[in-house]
mmCIF file of C-alpha atoms in Angstrom:
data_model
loop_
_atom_site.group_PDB
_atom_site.id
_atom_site.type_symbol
_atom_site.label_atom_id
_atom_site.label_comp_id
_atom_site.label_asym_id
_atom_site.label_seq_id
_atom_site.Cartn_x
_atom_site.Cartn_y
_atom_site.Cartn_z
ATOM 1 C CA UNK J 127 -15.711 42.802 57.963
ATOM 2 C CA UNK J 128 -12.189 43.377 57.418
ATOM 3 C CA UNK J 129 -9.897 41.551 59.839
ATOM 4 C CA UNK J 130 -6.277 43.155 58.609
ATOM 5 C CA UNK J 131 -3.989 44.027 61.349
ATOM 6 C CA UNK J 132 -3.475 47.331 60.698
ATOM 7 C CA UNK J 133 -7.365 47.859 60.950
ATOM 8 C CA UNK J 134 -7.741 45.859 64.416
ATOM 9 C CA UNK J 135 -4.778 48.372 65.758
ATOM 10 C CA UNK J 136 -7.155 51.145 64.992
ATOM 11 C CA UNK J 137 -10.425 49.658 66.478
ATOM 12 C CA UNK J 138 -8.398 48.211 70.007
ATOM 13 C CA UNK J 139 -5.807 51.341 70.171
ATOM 14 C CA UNK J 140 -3.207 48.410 70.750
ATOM 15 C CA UNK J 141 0.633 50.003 70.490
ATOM 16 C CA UNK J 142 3.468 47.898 69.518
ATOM 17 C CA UNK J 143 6.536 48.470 70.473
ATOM 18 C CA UNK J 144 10.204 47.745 72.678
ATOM 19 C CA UNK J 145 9.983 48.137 76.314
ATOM 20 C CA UNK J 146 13.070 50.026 76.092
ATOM 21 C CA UNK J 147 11.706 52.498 73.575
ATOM 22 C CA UNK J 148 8.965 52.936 76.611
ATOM 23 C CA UNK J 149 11.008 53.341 79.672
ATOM 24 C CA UNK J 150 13.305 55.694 77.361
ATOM 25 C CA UNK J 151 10.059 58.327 76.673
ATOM 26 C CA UNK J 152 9.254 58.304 80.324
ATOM 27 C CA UNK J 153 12.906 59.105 81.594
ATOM 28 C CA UNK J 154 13.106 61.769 78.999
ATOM 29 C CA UNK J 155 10.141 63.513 79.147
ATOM 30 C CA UNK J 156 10.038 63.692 83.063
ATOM 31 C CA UNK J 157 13.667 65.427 84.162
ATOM 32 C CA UNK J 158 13.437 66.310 87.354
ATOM 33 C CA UNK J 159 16.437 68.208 88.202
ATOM 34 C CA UNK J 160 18.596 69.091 91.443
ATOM 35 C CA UNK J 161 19.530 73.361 91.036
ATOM 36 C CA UNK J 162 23.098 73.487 92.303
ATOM 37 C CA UNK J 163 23.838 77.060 91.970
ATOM 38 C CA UNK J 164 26.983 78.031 92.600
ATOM 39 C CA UNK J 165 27.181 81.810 90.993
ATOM 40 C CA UNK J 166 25.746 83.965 88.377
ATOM 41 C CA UNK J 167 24.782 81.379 85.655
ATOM 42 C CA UNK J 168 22.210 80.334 88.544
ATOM 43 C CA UNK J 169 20.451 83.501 87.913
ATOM 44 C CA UNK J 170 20.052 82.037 84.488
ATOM 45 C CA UNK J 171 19.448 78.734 85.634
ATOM 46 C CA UNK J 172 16.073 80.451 87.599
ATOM 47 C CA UNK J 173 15.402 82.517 84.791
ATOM 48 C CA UNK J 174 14.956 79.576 83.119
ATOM 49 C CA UNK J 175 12.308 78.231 85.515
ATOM 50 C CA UNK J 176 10.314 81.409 85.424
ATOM 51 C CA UNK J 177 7.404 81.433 83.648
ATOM 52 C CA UNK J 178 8.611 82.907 80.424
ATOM 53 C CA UNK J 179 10.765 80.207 79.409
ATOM 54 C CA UNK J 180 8.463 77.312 81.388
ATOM 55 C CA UNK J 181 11.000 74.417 81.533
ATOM 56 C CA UNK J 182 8.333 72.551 83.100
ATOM 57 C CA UNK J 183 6.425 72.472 79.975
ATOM 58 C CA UNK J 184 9.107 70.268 78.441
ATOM 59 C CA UNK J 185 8.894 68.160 81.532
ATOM 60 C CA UNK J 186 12.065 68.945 83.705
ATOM 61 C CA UNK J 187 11.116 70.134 87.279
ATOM 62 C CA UNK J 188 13.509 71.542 89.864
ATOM 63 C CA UNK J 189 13.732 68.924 93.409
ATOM 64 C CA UNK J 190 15.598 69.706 96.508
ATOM 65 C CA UNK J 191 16.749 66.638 97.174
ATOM 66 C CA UNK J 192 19.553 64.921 95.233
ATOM 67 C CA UNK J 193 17.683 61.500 96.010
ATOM 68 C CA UNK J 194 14.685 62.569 94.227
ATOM 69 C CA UNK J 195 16.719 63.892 90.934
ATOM 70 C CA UNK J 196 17.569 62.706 87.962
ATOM 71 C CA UNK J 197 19.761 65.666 86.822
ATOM 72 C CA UNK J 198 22.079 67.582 88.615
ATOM 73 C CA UNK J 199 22.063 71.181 86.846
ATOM 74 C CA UNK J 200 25.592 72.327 87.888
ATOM 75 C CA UNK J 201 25.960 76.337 87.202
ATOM 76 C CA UNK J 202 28.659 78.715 88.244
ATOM 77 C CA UNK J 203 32.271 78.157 89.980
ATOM 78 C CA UNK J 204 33.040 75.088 91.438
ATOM 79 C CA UNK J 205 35.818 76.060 94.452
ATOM 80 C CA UNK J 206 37.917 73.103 95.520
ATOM 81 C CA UNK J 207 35.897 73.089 98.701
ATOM 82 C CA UNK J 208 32.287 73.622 96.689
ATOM 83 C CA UNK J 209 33.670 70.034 94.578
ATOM 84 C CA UNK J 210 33.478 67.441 97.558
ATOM 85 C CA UNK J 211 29.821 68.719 98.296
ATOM 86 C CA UNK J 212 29.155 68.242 94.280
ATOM 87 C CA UNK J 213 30.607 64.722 94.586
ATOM 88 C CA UNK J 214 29.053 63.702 97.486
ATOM 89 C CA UNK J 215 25.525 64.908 96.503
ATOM 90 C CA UNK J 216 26.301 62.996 92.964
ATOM 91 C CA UNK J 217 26.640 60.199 94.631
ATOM 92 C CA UNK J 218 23.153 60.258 96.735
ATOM 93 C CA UNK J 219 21.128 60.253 93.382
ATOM 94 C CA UNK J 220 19.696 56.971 92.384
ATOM 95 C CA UNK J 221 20.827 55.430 88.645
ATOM 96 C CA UNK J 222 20.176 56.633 85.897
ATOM 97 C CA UNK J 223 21.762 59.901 86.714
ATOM 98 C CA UNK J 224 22.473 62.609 84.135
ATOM 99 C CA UNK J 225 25.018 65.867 84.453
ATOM 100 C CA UNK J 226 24.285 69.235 83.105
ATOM 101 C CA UNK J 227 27.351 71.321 83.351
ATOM 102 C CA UNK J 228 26.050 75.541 82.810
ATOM 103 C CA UNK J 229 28.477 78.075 82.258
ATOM 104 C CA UNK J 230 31.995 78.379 81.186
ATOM 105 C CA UNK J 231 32.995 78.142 85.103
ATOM 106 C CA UNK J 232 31.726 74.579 85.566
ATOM 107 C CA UNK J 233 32.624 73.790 82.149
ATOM 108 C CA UNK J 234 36.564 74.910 82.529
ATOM 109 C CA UNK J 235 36.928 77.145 85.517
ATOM 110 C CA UNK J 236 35.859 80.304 83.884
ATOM 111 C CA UNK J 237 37.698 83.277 83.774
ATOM 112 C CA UNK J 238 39.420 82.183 87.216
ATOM 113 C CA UNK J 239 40.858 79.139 86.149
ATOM 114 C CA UNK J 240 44.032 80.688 85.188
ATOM 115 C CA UNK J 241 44.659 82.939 88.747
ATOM 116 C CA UNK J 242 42.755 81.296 90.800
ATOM 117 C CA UNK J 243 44.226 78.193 92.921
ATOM 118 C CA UNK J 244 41.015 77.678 94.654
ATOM 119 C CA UNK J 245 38.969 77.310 91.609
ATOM 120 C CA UNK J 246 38.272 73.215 89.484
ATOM 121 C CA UNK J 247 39.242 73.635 85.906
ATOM 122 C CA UNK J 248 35.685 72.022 85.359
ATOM 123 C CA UNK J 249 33.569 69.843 86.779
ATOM 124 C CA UNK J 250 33.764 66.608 84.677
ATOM 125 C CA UNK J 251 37.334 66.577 86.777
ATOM 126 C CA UNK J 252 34.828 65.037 89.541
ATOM 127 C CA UNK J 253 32.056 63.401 88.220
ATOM 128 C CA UNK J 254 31.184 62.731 84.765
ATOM 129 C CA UNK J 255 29.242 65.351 82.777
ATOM 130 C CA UNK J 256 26.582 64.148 79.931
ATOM 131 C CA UNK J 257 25.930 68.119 78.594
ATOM 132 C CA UNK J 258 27.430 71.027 78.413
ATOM 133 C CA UNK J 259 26.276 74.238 77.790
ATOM 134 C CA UNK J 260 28.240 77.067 77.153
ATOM 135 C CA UNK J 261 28.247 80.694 77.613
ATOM 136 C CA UNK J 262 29.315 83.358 80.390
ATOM 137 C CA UNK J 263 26.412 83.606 82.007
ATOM 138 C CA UNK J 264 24.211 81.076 79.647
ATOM 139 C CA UNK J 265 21.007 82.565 78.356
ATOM 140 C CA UNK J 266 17.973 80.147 79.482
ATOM 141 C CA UNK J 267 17.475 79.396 76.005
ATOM 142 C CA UNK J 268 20.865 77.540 76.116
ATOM 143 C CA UNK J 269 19.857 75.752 79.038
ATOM 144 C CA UNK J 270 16.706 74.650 77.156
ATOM 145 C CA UNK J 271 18.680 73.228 74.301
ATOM 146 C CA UNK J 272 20.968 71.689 76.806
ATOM 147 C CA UNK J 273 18.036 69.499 78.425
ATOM 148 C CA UNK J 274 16.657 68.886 75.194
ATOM 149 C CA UNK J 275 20.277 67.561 74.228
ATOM 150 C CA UNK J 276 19.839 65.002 76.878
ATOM 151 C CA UNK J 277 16.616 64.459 76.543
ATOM 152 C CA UNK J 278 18.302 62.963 72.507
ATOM 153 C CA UNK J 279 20.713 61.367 74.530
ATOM 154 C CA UNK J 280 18.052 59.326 77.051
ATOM 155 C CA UNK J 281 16.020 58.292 74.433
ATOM 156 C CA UNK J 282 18.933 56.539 72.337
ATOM 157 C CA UNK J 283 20.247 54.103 75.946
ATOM 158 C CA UNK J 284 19.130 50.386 76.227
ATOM 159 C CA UNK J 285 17.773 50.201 79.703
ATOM 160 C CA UNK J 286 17.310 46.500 79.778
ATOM 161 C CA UNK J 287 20.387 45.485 77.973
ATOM 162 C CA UNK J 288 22.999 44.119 80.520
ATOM 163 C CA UNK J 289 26.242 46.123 80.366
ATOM 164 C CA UNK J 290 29.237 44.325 80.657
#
């Protein structure tokens, strides 16, 4: 009878490992995103969704409520009046919160940054964006590579550590 530990791990299906590594796998593989659409890169954003590209099938599903997201999937032109709303609906989602910004207009303002007085030159100017993903409109395999991208960046935090 051979009592080794790497046997009795095989017989019990016992799994070591950190708590943190745990909680990380959950929060990464289950992104449940609030759409904020604000122009054509939402058409990509939905594209996305569709059944051809499946992003449920890497675990990210779309929510209509801010307080029931984890990501906020901002696509399109933020307008000056569009960024309180953003800000305010950032601030209803519980912590940890993540930030997808989609398209060159929420990255920088677009093509209407530079004549257009009503447009934000990007929305990390309001609240702070973990990913961006470029393009004008982005292609839903950019946005797939963007949630992967923080999907990396979820599983690499220290949940339990204190931050001081």
């Amino acid at each position: 009878m051979d009592l080794s530990l790497d046997h009795r791990f095989e017989k019990d299906n016992i799994l070591v490992g950190k708590l943190d590594d745990l909680i990380n796998w959950a929060r990464s593989n289950s992104q449940w995103y609030f759409q904020f659409g604000l122009a054509c890169c939402a058409i990509e954003m939905i594209a996305a969704a569709q059944p051809r590209h499946d992003l449920e099938r890497f675990g990210a599903m779309p929510r209509a409520s801010p307080r029931q997201s984890d990501v906020i999937l901002v696509s399109g032109t933020v307008t000056l009046t569009m960024a309180t709303r953003v800000k305010r609906l950032y601030y209803q989602m519980a912590d940890p919160k993540y930030i997808i910004s989609m398209g060159s207009c929420a990255n920088s303002g677009g093509p209407y940054w530079e004549h257009g007085y009503h447009v934000l030159k990007g929305v990390d100017l309001i609240i702070p964006v973990d990913v961006y993903v470029p393009g004008c409109p982005p292609r839903p395999e950019a946005l797939i590579e963007g949630l992967l991208e923080l999907r990396k960046k979820i599983r690499e935090e220290t949940p339990l550590r204190k931050v001081s």
